[in-house]
mmCIF file with all atom_site columns, C-alpha atoms in Angstrom:
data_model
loop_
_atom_site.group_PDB
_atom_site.id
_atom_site.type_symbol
_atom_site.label_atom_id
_atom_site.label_alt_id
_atom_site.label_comp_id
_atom_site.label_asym_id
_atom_site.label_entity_id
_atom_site.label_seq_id
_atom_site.pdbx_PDB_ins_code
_atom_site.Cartn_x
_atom_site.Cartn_y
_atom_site.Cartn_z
_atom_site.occupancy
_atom_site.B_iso_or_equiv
_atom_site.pdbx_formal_charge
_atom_site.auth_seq_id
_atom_site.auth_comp_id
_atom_site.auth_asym_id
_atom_site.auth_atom_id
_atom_site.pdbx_PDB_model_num
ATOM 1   C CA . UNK R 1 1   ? 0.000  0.000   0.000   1.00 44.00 ? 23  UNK R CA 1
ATOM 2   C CA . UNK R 1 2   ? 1.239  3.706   -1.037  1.00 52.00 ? 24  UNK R CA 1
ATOM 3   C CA . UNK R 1 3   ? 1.623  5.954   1.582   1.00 57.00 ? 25  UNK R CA 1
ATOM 4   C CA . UNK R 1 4   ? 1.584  9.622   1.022   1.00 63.00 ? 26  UNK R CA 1
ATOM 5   C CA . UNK R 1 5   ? 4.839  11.360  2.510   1.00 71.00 ? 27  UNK R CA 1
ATOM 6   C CA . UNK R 1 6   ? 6.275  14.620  3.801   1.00 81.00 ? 28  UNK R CA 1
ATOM 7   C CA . UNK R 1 7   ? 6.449  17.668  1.031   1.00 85.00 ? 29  UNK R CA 1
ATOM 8   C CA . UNK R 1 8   ? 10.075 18.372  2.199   1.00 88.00 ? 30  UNK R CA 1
ATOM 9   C CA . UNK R 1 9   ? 11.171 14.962  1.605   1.00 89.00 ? 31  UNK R CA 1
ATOM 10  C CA . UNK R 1 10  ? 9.168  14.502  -1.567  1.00 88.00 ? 32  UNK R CA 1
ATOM 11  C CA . UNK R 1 11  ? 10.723 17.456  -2.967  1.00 90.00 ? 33  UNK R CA 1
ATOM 12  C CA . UNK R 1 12  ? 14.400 15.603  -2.401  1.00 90.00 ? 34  UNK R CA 1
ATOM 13  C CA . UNK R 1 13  ? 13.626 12.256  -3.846  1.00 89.00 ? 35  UNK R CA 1
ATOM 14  C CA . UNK R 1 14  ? 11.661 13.957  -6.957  1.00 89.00 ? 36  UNK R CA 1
ATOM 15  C CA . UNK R 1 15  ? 14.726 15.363  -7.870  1.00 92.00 ? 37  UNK R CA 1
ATOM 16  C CA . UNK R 1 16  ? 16.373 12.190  -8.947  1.00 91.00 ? 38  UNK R CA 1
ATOM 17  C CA . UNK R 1 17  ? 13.722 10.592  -11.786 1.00 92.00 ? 39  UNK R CA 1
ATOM 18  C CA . UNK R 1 18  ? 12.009 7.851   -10.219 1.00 89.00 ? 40  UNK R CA 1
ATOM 19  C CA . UNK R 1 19  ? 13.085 8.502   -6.775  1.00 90.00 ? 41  UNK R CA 1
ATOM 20  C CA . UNK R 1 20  ? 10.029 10.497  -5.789  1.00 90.00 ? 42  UNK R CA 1
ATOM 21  C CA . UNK R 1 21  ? 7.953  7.639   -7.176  1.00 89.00 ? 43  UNK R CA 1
ATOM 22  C CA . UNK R 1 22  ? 9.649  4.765   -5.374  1.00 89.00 ? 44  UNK R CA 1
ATOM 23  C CA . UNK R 1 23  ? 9.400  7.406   -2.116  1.00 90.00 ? 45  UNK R CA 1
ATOM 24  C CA . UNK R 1 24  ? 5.552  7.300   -2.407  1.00 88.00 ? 46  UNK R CA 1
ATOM 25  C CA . UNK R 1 25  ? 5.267  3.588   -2.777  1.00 86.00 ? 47  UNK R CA 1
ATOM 26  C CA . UNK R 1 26  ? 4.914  3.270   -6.385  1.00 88.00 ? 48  UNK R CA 1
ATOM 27  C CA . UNK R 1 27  ? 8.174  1.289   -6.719  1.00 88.00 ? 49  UNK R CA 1
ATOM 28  C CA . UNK R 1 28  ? 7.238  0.046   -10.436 1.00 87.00 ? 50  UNK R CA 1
ATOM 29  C CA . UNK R 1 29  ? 6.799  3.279   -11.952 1.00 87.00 ? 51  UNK R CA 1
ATOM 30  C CA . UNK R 1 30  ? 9.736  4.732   -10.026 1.00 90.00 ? 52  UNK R CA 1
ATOM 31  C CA . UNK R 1 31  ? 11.852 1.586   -11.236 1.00 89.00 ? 53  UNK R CA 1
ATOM 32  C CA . UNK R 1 32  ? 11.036 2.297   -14.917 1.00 88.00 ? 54  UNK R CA 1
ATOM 33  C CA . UNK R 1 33  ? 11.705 5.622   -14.734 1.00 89.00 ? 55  UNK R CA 1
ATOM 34  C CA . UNK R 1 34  ? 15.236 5.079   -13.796 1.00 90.00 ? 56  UNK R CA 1
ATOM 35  C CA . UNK R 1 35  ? 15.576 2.663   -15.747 1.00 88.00 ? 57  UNK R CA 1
ATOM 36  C CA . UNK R 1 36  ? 14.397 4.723   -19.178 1.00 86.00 ? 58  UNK R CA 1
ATOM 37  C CA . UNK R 1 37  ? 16.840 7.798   -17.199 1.00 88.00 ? 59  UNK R CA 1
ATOM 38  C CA . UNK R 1 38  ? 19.978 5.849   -16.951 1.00 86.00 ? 60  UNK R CA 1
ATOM 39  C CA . UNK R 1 39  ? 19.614 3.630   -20.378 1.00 83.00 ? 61  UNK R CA 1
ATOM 40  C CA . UNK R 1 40  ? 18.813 7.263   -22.058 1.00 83.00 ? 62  UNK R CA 1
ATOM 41  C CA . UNK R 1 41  ? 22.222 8.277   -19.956 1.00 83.00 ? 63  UNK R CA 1
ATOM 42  C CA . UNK R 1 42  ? 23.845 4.800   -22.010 1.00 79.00 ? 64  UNK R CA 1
ATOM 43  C CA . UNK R 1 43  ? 22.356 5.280   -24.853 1.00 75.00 ? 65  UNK R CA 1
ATOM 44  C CA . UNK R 1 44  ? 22.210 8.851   -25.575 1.00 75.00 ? 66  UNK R CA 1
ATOM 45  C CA . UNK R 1 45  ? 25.075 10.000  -24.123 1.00 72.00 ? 67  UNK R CA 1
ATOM 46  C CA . UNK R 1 46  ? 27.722 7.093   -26.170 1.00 67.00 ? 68  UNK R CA 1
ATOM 47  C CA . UNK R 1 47  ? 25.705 6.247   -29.679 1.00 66.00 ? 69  UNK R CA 1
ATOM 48  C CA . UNK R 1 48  ? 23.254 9.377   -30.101 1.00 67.00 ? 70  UNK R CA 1
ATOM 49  C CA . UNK R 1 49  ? 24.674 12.556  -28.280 1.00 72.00 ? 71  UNK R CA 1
ATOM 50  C CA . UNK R 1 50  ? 22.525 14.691  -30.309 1.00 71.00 ? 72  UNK R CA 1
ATOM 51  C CA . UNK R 1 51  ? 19.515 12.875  -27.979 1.00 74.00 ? 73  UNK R CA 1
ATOM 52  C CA . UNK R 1 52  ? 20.710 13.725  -25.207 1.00 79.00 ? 74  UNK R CA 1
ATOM 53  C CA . UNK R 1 53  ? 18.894 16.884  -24.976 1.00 81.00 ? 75  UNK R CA 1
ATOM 54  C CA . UNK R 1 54  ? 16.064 14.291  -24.494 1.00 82.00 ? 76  UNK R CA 1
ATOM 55  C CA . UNK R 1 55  ? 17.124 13.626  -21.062 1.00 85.00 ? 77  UNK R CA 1
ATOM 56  C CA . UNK R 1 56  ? 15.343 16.384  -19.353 1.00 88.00 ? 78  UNK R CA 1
ATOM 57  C CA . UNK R 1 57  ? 12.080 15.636  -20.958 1.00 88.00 ? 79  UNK R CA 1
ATOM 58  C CA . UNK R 1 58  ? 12.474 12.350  -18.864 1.00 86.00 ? 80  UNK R CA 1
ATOM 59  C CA . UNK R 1 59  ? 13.286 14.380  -15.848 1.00 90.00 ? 81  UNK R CA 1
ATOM 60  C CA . UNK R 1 60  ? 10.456 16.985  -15.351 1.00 91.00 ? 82  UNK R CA 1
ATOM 61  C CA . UNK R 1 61  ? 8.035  14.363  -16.225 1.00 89.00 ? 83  UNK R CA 1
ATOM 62  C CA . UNK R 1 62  ? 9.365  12.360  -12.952 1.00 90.00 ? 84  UNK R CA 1
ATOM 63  C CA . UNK R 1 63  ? 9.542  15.630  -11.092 1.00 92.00 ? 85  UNK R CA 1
ATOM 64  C CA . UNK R 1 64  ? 5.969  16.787  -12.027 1.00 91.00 ? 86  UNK R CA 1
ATOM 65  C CA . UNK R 1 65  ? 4.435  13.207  -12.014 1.00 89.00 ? 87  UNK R CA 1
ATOM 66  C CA . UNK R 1 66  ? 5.840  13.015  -8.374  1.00 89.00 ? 88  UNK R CA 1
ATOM 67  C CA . UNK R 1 67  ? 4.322  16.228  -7.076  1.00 89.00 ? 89  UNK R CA 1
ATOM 68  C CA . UNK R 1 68  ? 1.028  15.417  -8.641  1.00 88.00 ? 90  UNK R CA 1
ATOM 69  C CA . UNK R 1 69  ? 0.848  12.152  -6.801  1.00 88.00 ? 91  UNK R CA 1
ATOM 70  C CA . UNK R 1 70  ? 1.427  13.981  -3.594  1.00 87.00 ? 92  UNK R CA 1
ATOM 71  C CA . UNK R 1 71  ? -0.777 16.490  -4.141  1.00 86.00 ? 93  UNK R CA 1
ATOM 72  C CA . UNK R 1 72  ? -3.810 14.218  -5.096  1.00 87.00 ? 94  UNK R CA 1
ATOM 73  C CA . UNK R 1 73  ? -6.902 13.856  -2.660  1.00 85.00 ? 95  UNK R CA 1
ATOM 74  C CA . UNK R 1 74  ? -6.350 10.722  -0.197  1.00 82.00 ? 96  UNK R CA 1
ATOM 75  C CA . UNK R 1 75  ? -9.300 8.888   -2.330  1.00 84.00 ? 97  UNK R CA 1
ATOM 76  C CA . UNK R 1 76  ? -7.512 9.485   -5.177  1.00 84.00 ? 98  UNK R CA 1
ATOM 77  C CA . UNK R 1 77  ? -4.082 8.829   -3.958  1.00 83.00 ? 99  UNK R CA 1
ATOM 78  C CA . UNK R 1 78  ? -5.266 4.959   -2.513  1.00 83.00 ? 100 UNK R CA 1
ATOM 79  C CA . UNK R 1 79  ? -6.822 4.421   -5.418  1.00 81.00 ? 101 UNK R CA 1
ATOM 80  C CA . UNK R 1 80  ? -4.231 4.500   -7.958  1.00 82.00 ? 102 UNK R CA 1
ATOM 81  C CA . UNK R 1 81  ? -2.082 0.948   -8.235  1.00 81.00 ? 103 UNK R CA 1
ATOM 82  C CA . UNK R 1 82  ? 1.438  0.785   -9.077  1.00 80.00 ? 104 UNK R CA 1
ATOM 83  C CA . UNK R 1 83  ? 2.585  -0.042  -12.648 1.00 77.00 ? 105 UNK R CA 1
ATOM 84  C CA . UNK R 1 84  ? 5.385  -0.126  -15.058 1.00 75.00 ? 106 UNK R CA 1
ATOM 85  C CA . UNK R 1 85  ? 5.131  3.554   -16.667 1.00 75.00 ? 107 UNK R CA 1
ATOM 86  C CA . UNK R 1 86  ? 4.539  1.505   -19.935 1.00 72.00 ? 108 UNK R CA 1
ATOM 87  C CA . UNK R 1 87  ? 1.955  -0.778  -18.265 1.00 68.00 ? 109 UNK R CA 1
ATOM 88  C CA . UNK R 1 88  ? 4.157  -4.576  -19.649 1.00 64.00 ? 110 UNK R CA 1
ATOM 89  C CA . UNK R 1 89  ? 4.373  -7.051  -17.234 1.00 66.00 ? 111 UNK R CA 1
ATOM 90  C CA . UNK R 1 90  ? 7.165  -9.766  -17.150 1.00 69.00 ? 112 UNK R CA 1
ATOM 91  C CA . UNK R 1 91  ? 5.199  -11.463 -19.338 1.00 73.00 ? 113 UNK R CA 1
ATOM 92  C CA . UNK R 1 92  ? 4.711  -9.276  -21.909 1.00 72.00 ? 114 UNK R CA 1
ATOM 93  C CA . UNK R 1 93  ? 8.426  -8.417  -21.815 1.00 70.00 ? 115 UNK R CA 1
ATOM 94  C CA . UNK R 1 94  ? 9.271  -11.941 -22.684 1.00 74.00 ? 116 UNK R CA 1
ATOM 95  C CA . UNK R 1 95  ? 6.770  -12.111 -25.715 1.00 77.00 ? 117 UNK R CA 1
ATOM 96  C CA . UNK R 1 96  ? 8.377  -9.170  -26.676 1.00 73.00 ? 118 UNK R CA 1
ATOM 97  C CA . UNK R 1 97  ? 11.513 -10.436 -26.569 1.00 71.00 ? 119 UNK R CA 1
ATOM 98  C CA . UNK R 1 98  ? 10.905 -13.405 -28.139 1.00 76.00 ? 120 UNK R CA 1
ATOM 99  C CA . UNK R 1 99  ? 9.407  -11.782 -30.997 1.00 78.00 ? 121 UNK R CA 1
ATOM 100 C CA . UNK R 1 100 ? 11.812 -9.759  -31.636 1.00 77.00 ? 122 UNK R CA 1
ATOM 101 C CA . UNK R 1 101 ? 14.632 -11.576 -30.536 1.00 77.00 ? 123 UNK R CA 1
ATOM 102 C CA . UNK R 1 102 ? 16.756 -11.234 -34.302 1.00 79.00 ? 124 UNK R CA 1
ATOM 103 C CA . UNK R 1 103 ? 16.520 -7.404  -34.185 1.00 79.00 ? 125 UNK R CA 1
ATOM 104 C CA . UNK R 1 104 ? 17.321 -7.292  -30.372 1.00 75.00 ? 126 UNK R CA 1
ATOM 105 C CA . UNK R 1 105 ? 20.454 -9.824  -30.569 1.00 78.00 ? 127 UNK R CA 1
ATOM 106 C CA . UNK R 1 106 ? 21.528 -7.686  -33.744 1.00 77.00 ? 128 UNK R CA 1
ATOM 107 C CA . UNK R 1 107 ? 21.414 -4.432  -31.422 1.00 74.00 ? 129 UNK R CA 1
ATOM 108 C CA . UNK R 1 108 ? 23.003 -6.040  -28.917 1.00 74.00 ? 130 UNK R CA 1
ATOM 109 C CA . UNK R 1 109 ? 26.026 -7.764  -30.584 1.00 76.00 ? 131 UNK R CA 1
ATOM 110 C CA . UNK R 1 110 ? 26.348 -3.470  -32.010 1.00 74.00 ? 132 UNK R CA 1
ATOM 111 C CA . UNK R 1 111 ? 26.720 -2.433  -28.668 1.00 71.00 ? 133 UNK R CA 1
ATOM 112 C CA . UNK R 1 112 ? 29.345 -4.650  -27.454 1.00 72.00 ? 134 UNK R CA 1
ATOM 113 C CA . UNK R 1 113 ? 30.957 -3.912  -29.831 1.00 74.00 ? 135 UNK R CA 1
ATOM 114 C CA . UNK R 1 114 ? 30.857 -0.474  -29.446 1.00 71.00 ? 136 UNK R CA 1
ATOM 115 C CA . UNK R 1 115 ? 32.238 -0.925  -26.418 1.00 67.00 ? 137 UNK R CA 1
ATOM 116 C CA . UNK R 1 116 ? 35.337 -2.999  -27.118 1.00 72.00 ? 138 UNK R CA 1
ATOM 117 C CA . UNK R 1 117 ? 35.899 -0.338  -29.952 1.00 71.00 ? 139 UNK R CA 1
ATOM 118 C CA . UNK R 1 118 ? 35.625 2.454   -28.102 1.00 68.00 ? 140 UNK R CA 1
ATOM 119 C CA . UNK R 1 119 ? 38.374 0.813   -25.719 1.00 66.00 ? 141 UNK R CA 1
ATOM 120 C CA . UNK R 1 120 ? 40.654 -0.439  -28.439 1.00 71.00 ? 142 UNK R CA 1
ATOM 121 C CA . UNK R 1 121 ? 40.108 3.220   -29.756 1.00 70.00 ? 143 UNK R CA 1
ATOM 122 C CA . UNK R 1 122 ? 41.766 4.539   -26.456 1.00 67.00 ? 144 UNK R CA 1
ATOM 123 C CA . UNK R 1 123 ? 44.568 2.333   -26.880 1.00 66.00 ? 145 UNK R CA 1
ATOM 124 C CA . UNK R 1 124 ? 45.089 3.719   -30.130 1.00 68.00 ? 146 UNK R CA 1
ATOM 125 C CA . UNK R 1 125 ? 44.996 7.110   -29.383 1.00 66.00 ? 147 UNK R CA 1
ATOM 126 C CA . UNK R 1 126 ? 47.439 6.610   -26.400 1.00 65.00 ? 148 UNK R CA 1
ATOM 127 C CA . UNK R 1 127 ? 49.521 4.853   -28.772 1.00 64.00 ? 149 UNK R CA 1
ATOM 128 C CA . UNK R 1 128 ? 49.848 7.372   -31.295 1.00 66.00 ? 150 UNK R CA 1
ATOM 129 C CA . UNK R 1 129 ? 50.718 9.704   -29.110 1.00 65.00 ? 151 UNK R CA 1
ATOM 130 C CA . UNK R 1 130 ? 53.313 7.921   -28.246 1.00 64.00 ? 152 UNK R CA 1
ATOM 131 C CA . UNK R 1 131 ? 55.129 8.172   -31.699 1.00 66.00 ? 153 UNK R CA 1
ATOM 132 C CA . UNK R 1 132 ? 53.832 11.708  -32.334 1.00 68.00 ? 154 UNK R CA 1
ATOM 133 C CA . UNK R 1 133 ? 51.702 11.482  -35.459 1.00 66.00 ? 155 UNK R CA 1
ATOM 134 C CA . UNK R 1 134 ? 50.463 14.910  -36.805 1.00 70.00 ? 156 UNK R CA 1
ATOM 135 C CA . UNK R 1 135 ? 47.563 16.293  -35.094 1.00 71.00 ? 157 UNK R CA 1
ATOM 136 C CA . UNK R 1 136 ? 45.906 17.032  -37.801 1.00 74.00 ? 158 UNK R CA 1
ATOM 137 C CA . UNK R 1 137 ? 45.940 13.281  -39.370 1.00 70.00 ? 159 UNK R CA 1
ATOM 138 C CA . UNK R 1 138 ? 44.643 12.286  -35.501 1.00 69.00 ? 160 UNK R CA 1
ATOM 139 C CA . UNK R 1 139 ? 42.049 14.535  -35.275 1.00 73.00 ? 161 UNK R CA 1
ATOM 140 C CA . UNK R 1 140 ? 40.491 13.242  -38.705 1.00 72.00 ? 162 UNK R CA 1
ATOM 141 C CA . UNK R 1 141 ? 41.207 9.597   -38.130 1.00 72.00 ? 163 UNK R CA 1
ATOM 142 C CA . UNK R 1 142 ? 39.699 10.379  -34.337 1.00 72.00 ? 164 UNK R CA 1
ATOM 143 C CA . UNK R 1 143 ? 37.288 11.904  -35.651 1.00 75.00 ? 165 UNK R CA 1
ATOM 144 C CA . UNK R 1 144 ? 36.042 9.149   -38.102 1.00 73.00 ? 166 UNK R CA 1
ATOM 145 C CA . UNK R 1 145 ? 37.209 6.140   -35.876 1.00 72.00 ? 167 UNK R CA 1
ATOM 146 C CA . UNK R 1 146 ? 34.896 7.209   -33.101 1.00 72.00 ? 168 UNK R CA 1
ATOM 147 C CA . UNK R 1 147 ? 31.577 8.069   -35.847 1.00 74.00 ? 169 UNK R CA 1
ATOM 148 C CA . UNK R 1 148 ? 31.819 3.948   -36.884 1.00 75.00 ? 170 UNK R CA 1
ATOM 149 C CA . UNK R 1 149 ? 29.640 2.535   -33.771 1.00 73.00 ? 171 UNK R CA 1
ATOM 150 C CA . UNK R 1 150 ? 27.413 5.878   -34.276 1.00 73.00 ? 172 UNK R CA 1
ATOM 151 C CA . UNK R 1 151 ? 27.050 4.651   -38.236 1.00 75.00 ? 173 UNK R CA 1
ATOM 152 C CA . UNK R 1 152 ? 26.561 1.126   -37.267 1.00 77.00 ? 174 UNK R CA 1
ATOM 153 C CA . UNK R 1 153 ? 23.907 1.764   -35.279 1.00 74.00 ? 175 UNK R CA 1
ATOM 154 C CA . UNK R 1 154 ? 22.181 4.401   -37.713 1.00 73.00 ? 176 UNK R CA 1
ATOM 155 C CA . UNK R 1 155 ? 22.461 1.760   -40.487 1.00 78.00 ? 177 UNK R CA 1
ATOM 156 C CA . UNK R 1 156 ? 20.824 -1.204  -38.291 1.00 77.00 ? 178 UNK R CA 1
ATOM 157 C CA . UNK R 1 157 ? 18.050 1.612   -37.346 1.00 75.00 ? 179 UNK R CA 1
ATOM 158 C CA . UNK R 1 158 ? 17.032 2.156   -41.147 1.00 77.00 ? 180 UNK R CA 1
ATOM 159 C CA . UNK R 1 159 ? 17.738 -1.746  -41.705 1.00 79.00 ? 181 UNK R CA 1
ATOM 160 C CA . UNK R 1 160 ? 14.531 -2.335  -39.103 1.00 75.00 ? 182 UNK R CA 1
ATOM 161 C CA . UNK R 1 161 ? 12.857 0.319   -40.562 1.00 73.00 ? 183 UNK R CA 1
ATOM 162 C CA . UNK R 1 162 ? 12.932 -0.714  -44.238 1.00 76.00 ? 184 UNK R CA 1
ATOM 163 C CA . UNK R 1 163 ? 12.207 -4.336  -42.875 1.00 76.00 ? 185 UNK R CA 1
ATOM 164 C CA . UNK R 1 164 ? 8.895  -3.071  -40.921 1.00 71.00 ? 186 UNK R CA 1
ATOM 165 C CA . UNK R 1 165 ? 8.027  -1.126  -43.831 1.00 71.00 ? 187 UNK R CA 1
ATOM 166 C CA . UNK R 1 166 ? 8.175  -3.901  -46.329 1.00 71.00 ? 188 UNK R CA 1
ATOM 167 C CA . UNK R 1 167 ? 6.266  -6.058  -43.513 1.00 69.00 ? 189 UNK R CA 1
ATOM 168 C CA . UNK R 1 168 ? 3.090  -3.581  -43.582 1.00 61.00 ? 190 UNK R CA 1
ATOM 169 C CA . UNK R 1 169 ? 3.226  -3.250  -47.425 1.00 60.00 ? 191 UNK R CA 1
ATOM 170 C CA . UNK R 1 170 ? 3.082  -7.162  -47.407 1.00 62.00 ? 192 UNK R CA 1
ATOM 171 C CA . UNK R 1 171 ? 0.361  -7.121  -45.032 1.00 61.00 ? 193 UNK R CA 1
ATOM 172 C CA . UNK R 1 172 ? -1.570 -4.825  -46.932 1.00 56.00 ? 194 UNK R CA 1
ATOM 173 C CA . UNK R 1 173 ? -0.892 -7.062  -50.286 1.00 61.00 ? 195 UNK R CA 1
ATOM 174 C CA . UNK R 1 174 ? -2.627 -10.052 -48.288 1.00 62.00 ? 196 UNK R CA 1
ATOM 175 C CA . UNK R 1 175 ? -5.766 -7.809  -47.427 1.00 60.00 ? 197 UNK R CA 1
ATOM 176 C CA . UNK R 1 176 ? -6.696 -6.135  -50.520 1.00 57.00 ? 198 UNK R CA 1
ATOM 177 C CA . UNK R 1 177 ? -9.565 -7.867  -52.912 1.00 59.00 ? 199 UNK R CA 1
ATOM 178 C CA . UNK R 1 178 ? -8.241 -8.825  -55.757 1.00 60.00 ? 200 UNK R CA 1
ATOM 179 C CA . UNK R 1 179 ? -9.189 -5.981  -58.226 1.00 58.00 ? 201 UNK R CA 1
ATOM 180 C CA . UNK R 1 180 ? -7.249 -3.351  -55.730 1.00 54.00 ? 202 UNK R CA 1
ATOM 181 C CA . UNK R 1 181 ? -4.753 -5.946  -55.572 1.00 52.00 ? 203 UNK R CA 1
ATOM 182 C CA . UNK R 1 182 ? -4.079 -5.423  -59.246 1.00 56.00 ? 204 UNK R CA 1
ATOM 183 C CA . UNK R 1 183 ? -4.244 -1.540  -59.272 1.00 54.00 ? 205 UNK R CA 1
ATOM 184 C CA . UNK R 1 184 ? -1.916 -1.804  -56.000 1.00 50.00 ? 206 UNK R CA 1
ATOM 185 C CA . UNK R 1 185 ? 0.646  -3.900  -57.904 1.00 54.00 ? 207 UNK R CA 1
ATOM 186 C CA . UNK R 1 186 ? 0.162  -1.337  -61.132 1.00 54.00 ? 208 UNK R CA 1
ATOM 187 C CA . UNK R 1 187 ? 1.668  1.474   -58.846 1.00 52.00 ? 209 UNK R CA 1
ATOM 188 C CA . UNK R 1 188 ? 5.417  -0.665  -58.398 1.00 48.00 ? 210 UNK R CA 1
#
């Protein structure tokens, strides 16, 4: 059962997203918002820095979400029930998983290795300082070197969309009565 807390101490948590939350009793909804925080943080801040910018979006909505829990009428307040901010249970999750498990494993195996580039990358650099290359020729090649795991992911990211695109346009093939069928097949 949620319990509603002290306005001092609410302010506190709600300061870190999904502390305030997990401070009121809804521990699901506080989990998955740090969880969608800190993989933004990952994600965001290492394969799509432009996104990053993204990050407070995910904060005021835990701030204000917190606040407006506290501030809700005590019939209101015991009525609510905790859940994941995207409502999936484990179950779900697994389904989800499972169905797209090719796509997932792909984005996966492009993360490790991201990582292990990013660290042979390092070596690199400290290498080459080492023997004193031109700064110019390492700032391009840095430059360049560090962009790959950013491409990789981009190009798996229009890879699933192309695929899910053909999927629907398939779909629709399947659906159509046979005379649209033939006008839809006209317009390739």
């Amino acid at each position: 059962m949620t319990n509603k807390k002290n306005k001092l101490f609410t302010f506190f948590f709600s300061l870190i997203p999904g502390a305030g939350e997990m401070y009121l009793g809804f521990y699901k909804a506080g989990v998955s918002i740090m969880v969608m925080f800190g993989g933004g943080i990952a994600l965001f801040g290492s394969l799509f820095p432009p996104l990053v910018y993204l990050l407070p979006v995910f904060w005021f909505y835990s701030f204000f979400h917190t606040h407006n829990l506290n501030g809700m009428s005590n019939e209101e307040f015991y009525a609510l029930e905790d859940d994941y901010l995207f409502h999936l249970q484990p179950a779900q999750l697994k389904s989800l998983a499972i169905q797209y498990q090719k796509p997932l494993s792909i984005l996966l195996i492009l993360l490790g290795l991201s990582i292990i580039w990013n660290h042979i990358i390092h070596g690199f650099w400290w290498l080459s300082k080492l023997f004193a290359f031109s700064p110019t020729l390492l700032s391009v090649l840095r430059y360049w070197v560090q962009s790959i795991p950013q491409l990789a992911v981009a190009a798996f990211i229009i890879w699933a969309g192309w695929k899910l695109f053909h999927q629907k346009k398939e779909s629709l093939k399947e659906n159509l009565p046979p005379r649209q069928l033939e006008d839809f097949h006209g317009a390739d």
